XYZ file of N, CA, C and O in Angstrom:
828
model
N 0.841 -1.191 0.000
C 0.000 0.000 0.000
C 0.878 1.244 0.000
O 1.723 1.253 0.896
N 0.860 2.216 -0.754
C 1.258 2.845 -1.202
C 1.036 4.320 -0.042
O -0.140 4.680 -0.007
N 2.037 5.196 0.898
C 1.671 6.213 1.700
C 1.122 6.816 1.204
O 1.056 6.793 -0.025
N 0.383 7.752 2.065
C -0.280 8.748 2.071
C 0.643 10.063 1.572
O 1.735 10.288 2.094
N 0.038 10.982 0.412
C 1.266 11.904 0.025
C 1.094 13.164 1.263
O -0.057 13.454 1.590
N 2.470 14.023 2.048
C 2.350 14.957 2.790
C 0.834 15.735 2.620
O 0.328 16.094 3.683
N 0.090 16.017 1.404
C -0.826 17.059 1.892
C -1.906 15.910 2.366
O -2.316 16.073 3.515
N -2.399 14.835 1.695
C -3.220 13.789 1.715
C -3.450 13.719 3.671
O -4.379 13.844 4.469
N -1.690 13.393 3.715
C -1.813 13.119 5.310
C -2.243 14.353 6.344
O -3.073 14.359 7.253
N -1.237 15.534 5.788
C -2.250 16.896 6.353
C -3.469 16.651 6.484
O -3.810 16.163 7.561
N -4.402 16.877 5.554
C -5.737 17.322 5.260
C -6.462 16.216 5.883
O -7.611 16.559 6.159
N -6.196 15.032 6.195
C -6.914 14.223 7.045
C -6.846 14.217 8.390
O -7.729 13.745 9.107
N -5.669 14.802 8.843
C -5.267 15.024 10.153
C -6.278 16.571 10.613
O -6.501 16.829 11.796
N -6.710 17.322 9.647
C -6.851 18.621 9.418
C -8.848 18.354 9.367
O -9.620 19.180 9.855
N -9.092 17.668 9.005
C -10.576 17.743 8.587
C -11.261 16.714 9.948
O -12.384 16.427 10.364
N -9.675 16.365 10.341
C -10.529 15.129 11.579
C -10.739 16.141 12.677
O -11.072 15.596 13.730
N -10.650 17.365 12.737
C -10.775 18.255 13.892
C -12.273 18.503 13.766
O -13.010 18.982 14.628
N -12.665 17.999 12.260
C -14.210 18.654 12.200
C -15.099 17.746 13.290
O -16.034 18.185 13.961
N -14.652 16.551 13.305
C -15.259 15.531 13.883
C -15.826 16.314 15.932
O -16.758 16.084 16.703
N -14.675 17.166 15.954
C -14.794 17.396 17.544
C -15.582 18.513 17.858
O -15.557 18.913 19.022
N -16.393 19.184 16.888
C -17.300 19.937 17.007
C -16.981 21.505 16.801
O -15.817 21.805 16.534
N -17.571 22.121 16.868
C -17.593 23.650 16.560
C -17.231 24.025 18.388
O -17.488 23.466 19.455
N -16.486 25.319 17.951
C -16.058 26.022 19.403
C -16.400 27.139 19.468
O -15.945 27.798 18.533
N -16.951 27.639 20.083
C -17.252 29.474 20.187
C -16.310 29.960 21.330
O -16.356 29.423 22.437
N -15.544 30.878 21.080
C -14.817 31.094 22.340
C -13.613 31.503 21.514
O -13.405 31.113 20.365
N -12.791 32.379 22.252
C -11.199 33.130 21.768
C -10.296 32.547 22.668
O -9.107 32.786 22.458
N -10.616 31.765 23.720
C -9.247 31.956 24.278
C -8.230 31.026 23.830
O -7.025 31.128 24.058
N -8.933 29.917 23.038
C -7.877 28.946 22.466
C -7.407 29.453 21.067
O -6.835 28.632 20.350
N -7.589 30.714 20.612
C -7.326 31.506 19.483
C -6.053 32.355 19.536
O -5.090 32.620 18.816
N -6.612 32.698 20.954
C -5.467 33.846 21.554
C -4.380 33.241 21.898
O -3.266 33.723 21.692
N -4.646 31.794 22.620
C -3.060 31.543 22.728
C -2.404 30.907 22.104
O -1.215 30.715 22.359
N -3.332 30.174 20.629
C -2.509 29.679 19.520
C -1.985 30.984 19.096
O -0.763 30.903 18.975
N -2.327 31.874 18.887
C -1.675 32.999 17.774
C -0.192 33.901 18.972
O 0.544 34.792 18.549
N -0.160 33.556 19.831
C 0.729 33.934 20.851
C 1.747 32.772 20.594
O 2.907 33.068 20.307
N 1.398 31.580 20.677
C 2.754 30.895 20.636
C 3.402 30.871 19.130
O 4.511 30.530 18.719
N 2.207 31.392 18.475
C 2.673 31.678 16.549
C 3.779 32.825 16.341
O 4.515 33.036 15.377
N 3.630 33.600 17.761
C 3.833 34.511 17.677
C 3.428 36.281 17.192
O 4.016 37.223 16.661
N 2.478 36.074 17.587
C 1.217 37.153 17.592
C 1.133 37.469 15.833
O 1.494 38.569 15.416
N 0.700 36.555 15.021
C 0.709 36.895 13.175
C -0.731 37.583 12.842
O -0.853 38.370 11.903
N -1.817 37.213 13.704
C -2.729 38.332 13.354
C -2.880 39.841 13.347
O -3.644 40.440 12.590
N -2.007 40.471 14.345
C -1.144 41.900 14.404
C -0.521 41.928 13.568
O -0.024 43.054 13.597
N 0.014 41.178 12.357
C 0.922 42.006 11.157
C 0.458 42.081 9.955
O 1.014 41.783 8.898
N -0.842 42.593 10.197
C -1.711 42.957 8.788
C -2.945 43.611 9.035
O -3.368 43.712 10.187
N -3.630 44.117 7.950
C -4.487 45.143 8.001
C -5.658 44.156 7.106
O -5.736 43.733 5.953
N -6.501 44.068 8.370
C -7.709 43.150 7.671
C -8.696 43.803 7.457
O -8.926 44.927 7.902
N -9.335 43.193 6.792
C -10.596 43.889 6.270
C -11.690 42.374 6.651
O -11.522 41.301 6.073
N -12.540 42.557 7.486
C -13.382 41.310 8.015
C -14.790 41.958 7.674
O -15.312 43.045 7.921
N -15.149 40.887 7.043
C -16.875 40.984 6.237
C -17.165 39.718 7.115
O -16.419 38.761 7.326
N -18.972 40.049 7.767
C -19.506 39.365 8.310
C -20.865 39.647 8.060
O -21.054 40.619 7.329
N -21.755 39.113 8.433
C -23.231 39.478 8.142
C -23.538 37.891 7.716
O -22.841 36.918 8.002
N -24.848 37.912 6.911
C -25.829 36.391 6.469
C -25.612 36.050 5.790
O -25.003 34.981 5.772
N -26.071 36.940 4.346
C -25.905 36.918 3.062
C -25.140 37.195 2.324
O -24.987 38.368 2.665
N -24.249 37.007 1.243
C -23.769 37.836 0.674
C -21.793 37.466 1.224
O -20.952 37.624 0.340
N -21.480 37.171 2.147
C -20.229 37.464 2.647
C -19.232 36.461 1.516
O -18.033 36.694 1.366
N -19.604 35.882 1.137
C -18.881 35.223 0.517
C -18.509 36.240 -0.417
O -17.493 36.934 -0.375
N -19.578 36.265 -1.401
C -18.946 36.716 -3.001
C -18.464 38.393 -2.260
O -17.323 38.748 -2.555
N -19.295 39.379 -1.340
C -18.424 40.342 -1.014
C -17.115 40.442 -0.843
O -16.457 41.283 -1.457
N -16.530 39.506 0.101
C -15.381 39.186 0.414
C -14.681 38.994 -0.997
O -14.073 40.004 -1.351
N -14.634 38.073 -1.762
C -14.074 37.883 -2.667
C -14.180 38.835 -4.168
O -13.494 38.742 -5.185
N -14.965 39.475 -3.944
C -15.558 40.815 -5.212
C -14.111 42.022 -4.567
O -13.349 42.691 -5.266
N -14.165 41.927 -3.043
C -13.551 43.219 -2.361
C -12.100 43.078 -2.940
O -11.398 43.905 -3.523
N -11.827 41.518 -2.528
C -10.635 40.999 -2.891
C -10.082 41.385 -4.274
O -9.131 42.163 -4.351
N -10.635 40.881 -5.322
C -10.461 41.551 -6.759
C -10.378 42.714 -6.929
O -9.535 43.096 -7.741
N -10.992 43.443 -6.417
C -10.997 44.924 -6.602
C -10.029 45.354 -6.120
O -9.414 46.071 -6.909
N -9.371 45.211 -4.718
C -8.439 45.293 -4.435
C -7.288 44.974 -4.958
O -6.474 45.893 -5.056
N -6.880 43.581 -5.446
C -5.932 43.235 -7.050
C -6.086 44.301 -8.091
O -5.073 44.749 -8.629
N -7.450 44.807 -8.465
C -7.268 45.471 -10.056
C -6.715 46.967 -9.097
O -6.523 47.883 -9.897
N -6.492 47.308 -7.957
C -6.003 48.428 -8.012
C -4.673 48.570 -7.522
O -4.032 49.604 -7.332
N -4.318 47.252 -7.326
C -2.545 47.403 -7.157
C -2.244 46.790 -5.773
O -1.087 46.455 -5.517
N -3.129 46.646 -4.963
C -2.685 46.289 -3.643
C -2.629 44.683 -3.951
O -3.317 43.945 -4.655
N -1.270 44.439 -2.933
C -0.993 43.124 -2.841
C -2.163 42.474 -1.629
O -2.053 42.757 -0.436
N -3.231 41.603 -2.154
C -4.263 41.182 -1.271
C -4.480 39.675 -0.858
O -4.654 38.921 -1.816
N -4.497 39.165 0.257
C -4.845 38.297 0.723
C -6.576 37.934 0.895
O -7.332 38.807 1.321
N -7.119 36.463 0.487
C -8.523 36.494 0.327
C -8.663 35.029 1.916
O -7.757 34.196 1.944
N -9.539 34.957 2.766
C -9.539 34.067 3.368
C -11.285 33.447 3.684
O -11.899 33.765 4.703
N -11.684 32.823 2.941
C -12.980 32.535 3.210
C -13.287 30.935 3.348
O -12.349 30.138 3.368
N -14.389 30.585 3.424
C -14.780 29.020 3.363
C -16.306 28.850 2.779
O -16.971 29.879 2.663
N -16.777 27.824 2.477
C -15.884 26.688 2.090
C -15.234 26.806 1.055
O -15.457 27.787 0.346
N -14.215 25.813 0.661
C -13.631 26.207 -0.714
C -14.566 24.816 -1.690
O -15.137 23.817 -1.252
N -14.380 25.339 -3.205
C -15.509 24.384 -3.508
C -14.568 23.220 -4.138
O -15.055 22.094 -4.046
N -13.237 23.317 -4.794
C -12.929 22.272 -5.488
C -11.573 21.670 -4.443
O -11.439 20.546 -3.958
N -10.916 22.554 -4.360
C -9.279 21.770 -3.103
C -9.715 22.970 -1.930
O -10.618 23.803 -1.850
N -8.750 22.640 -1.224
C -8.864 23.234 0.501
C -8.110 24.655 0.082
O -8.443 25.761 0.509
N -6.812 24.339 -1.024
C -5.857 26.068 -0.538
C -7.106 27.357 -1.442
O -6.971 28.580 -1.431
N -8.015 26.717 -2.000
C -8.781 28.006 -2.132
C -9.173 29.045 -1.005
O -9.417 30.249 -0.935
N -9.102 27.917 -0.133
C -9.785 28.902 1.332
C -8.728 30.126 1.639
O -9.198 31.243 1.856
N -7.196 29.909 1.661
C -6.467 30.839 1.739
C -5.576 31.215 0.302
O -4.548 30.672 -0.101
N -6.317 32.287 -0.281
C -5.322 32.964 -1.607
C -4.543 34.162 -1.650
O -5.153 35.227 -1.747
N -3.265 34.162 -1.593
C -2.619 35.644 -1.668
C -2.507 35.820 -3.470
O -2.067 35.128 -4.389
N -3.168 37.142 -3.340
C -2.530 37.741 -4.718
C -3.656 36.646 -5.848
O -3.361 36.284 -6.987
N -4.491 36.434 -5.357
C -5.610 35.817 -5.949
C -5.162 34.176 -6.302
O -5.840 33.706 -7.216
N -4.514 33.584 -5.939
C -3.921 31.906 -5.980
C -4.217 31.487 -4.946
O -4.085 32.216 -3.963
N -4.691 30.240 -4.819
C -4.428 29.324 -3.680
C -3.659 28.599 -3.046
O -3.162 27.663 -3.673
N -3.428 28.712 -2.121
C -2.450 27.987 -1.400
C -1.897 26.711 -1.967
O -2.789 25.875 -2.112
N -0.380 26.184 -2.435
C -0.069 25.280 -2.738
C -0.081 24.114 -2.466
O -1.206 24.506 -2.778
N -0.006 22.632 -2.101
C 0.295 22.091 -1.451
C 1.584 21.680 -0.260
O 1.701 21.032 0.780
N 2.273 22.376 -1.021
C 3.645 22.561 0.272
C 3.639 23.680 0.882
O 4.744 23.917 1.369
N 2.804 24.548 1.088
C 2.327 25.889 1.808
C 1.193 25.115 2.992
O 1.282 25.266 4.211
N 0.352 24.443 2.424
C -0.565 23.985 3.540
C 0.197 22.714 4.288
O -0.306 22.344 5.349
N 0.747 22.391 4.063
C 1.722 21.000 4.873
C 2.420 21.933 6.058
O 2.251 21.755 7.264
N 3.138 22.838 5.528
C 4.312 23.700 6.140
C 3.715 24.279 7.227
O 4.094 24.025 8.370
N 2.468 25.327 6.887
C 1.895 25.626 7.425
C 0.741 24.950 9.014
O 0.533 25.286 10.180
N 0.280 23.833 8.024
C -0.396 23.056 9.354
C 1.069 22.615 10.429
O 1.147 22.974 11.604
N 1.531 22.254 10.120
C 2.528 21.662 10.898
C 3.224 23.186 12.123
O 3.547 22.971 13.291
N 3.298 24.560 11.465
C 3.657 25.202 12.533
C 2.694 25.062 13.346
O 2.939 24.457 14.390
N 1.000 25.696 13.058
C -0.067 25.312 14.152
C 0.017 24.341 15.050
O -0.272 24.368 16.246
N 0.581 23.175 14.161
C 0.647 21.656 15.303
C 1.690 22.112 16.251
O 0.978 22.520 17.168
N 2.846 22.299 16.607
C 3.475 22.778 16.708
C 3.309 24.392 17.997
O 3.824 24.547 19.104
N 2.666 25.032 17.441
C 2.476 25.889 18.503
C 1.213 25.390 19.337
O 1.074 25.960 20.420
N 0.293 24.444 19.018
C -0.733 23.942 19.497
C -0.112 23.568 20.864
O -0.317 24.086 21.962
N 0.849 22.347 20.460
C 1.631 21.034 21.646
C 2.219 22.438 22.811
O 2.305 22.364 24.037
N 2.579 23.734 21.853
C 3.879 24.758 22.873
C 2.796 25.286 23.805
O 3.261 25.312 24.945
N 1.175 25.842 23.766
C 0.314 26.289 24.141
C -0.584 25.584 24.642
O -1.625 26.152 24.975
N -0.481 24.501 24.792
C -1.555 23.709 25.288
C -2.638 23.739 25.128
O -3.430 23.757 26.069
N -3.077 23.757 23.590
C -4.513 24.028 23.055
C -4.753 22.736 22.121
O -3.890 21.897 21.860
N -5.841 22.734 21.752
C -6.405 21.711 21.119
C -7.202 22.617 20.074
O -8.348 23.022 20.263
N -6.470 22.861 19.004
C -7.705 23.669 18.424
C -8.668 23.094 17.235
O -8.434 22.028 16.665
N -9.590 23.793 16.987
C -10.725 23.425 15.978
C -10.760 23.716 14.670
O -10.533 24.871 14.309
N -11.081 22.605 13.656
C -10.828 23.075 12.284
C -10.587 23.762 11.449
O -9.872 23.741 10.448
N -11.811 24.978 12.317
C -11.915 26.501 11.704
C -10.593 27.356 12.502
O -9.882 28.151 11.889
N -10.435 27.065 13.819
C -9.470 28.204 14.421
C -7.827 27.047 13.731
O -6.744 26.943 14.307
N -7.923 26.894 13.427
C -6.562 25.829 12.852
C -6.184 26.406 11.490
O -5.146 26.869 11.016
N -7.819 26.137 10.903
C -7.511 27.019 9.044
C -7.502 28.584 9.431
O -7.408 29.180 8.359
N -7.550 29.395 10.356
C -7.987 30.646 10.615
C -6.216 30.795 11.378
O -5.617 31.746 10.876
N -5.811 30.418 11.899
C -4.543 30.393 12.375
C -3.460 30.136 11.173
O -2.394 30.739 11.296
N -3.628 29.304 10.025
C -2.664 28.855 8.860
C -2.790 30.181 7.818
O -1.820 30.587 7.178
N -4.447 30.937 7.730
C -4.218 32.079 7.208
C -2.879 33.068 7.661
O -1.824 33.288 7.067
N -3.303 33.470 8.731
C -2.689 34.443 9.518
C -1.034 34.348 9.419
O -0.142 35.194 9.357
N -1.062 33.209 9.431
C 0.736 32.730 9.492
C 1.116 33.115 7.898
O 2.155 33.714 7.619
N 0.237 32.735 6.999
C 0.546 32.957 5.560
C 0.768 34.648 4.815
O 1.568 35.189 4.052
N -0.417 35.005 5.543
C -0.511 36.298 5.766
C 0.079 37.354 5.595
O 0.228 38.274 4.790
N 0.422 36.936 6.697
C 2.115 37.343 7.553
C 3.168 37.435 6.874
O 3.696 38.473 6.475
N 3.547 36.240 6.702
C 4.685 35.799 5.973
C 5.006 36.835 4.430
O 6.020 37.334 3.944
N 3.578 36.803 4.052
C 3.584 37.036 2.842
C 3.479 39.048 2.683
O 3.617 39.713 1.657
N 3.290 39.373 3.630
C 3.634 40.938 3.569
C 2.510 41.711 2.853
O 2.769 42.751 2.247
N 1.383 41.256 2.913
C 0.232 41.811 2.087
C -0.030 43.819 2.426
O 0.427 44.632 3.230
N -0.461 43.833 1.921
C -1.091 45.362 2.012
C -2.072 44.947 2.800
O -1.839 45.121 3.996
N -3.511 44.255 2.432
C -4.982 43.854 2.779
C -5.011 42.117 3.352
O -4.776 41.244 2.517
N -5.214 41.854 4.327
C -6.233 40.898 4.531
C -7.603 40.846 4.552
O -8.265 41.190 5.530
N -8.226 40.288 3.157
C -9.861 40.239 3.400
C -10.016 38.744 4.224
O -9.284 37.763 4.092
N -10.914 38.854 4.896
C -11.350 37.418 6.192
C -12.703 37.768 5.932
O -13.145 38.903 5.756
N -13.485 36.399 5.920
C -14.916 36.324 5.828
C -15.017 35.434 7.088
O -14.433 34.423 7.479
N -16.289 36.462 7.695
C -16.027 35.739 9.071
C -16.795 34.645 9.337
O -17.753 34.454 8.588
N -16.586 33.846 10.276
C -17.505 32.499 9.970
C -18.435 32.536 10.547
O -19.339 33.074 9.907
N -18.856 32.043 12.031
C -20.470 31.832 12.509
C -20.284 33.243 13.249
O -19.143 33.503 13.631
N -20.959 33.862 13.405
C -21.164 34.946 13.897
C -20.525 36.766 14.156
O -20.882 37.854 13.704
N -19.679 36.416 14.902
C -18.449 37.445 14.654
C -18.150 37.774 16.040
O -17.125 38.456 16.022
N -18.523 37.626 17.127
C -18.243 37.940 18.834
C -17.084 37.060 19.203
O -15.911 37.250 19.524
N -17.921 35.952 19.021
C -16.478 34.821 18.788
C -16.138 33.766 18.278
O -15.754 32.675 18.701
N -16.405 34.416 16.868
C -15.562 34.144 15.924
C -14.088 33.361 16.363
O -13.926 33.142 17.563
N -13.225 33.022 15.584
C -12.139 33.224 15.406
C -11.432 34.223 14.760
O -10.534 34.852 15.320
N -11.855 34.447 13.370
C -11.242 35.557 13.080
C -10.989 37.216 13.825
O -10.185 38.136 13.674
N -12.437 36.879 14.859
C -12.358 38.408 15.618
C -10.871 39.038 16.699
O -10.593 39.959 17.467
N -10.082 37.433 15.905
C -8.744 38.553 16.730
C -7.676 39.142 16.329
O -6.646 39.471 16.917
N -8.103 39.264 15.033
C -7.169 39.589 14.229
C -6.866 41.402 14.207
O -7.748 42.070 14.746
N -5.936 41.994 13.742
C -5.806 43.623 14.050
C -7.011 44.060 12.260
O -6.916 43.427 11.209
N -7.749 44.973 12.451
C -8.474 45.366 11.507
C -8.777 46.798 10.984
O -9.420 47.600 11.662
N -8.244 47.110 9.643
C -8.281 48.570 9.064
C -9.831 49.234 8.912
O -10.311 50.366 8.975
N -10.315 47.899 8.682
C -11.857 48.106 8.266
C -12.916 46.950 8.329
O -12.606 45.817 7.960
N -14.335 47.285 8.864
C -15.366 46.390 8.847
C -16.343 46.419 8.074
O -17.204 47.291 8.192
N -16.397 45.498 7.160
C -18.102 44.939 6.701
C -18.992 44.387 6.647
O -18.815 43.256 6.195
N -20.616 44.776 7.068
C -21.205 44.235 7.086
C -22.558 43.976 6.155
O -23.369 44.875 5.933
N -22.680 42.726 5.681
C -23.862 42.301 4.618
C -25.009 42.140 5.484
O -25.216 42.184 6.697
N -25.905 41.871 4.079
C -27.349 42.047 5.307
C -27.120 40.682 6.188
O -26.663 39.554 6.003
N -27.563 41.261 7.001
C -28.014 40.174 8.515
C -29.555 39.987 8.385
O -30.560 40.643 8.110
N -29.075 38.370 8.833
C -30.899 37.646 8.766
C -30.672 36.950 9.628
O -29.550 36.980 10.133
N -31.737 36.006 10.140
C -32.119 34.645 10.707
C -31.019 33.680 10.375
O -31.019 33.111 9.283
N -30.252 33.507 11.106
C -29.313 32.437 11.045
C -28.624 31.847 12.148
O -28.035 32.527 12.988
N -28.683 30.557 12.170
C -28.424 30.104 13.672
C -28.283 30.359 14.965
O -27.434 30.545 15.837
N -29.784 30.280 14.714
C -30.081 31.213 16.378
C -30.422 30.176 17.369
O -31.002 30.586 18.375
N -30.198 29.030 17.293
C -29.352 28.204 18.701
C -28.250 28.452 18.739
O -27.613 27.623 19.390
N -27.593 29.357 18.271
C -26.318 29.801 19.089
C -26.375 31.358 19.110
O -26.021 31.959 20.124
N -26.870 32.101 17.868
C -26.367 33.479 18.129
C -27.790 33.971 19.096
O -27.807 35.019 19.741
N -28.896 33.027 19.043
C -30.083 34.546 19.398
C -31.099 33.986 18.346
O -31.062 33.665 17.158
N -32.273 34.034 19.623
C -33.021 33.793 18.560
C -34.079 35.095 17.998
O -35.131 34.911 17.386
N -33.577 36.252 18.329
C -34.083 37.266 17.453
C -32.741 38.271 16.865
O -31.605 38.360 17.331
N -33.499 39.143 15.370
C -32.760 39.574 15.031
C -31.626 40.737 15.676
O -30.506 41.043 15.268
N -32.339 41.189 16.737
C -31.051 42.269 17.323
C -30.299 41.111 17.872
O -29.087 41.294 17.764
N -30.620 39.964 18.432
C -29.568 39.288 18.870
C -28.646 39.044 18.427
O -27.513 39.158 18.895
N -29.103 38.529 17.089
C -27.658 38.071 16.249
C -26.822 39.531 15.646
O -25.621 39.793 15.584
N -27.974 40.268 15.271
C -27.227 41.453 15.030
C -26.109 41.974 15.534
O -25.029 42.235 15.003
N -26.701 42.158 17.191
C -25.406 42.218 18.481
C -24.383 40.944 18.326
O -23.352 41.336 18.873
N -24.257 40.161 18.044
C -23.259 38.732 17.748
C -22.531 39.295 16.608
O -21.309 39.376 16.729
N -23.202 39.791 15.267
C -22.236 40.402 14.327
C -21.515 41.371 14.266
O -20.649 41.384 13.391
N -21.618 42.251 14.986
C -21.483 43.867 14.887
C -20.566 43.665 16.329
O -19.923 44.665 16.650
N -20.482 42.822 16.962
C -18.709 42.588 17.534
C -17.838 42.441 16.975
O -16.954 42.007 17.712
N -17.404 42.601 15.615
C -16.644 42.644 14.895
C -15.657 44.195 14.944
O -14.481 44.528 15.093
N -17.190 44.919 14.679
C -16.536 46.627 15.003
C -15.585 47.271 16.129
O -15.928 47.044 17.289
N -14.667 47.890 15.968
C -13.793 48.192 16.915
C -14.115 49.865 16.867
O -14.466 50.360 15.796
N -13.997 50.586 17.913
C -13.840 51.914 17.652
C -12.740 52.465 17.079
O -11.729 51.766 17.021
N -12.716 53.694 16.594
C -12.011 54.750 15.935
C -11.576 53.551 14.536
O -10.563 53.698 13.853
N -12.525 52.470 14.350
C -11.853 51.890 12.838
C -13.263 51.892 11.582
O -14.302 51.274 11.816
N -13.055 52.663 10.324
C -14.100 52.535 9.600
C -15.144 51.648 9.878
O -14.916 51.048 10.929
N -16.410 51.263 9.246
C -17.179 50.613 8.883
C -18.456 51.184 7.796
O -19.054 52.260 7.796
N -18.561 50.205 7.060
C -19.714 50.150 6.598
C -20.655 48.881 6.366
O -20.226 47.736 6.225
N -22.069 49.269 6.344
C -22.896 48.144 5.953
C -23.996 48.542 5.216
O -24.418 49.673 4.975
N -24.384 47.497 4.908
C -25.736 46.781 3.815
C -27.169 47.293 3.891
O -27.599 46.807 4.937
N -28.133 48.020 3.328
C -29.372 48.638 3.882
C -29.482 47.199 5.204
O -28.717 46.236 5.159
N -30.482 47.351 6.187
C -30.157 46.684 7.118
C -32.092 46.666 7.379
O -32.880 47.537 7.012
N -32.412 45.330 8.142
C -34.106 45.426 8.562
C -33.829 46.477 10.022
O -32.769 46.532 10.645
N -34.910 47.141 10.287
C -34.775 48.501 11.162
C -34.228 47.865 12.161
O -33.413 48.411 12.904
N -34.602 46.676 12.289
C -34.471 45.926 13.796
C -32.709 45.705 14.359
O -32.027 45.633 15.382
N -32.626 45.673 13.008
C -30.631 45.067 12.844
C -30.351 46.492 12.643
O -29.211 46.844 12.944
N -30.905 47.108 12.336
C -29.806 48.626 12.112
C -29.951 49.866 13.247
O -29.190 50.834 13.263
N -31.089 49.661 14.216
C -31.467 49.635 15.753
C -29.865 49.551 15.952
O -29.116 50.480 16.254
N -29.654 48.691 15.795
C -28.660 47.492 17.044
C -27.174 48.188 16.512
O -26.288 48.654 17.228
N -27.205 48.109 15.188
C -25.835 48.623 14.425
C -25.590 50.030 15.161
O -24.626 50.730 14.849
């Protein structure tokens, strides 16, 4: 029987985290990216969150950002055909010896930090390191379930966007719309831009 090739063995080691469930919570975020050595502080993100829409926003922002010269990083999910779609600098996806390299520092600062982390804060941690590395002008991040706590919400951020907000998993965020609203709109930091999406009065109340 023939091994498993390095990414093969990654990506199974990598997708078996899905098995252990979803995590809401930063603190196993915060101290993976501390023993990474703080890589979400060396870039200027741009984090889109909201219901609808975050995907192709994120990735429309991304392009636009390419056709005007800035060197841009895109980080969203799911990816539809291989995994390095999820993280693209400069509009490419991650190679296969970029995601090997990469999972393996996470593993790595995981064992140094004593964390166990989760699929999403694992692929959300391999961005950041890439990120980094890679010296971008822009990080666009599409944020995943909610945005309070998120994973991505620890990243340093130039600017926030938000798409319309609806009804969406409200066994966890709330089961009315200012609730989740308030769950998204933790994203916003003071004294840092934002904009958003015409909004239902109820969500723009809350905004």
């Amino acid at each position: 029987m023939r091994a498993a090739s390095p990414l093969a063995a990654t990506l199974r080691d990598l997708f078996a985290r899905q098995r252990r469930g979803m995590r809401l919570g930063l603190d196993t975020m915060r101290r993976l990216c501390a023993a990474l050595g703080q890589p979400q502080r060396r870039g200027h993100a741009i984090m889109v969150a909201g219901t609808n829409g975050k995907g192709s926003t994120a990735a429309l922002l991304a392009q636009a950002l390419r056709q005007g010269g800035a060197r841009c990083g895109l980080y969203s999910s799911p990816h539809l055909l291989r995994f390095g779609e999820r993280i693209q600098i400069g509009g490419q996806p991650l190679n296969a010896s970029a995601i090997v390299a990469l999972y393996a520092d996470v593993c790595r600062a995981s064992r140094r930090a004593h964390v166990d982390p989760s699929f999403f804060e694992a692929t959300t941690a391999m961005a950041f390191l890439a990120f980094a590395a890679a010296r971008l002008d822009f990080w666009v991040l599409e944020v995943g379930l909610g945005g309070r706590l998120d994973a991505t919400n620890v990243a340093r951020r130039r600017l926030c966007l938000l798409t319309p907000i609806d009804y969406d998993h409200r066994a966890i965020l709330g089961a009315t719309l200012a609730a989740i609203a308030a769950e998204k709109a933790a994203i916003l930091r003071p004294g840092v831009a934002a904009f958003s999406a015409v909004q239902r009065p109820a969500v723009a109340a809350v905004l």
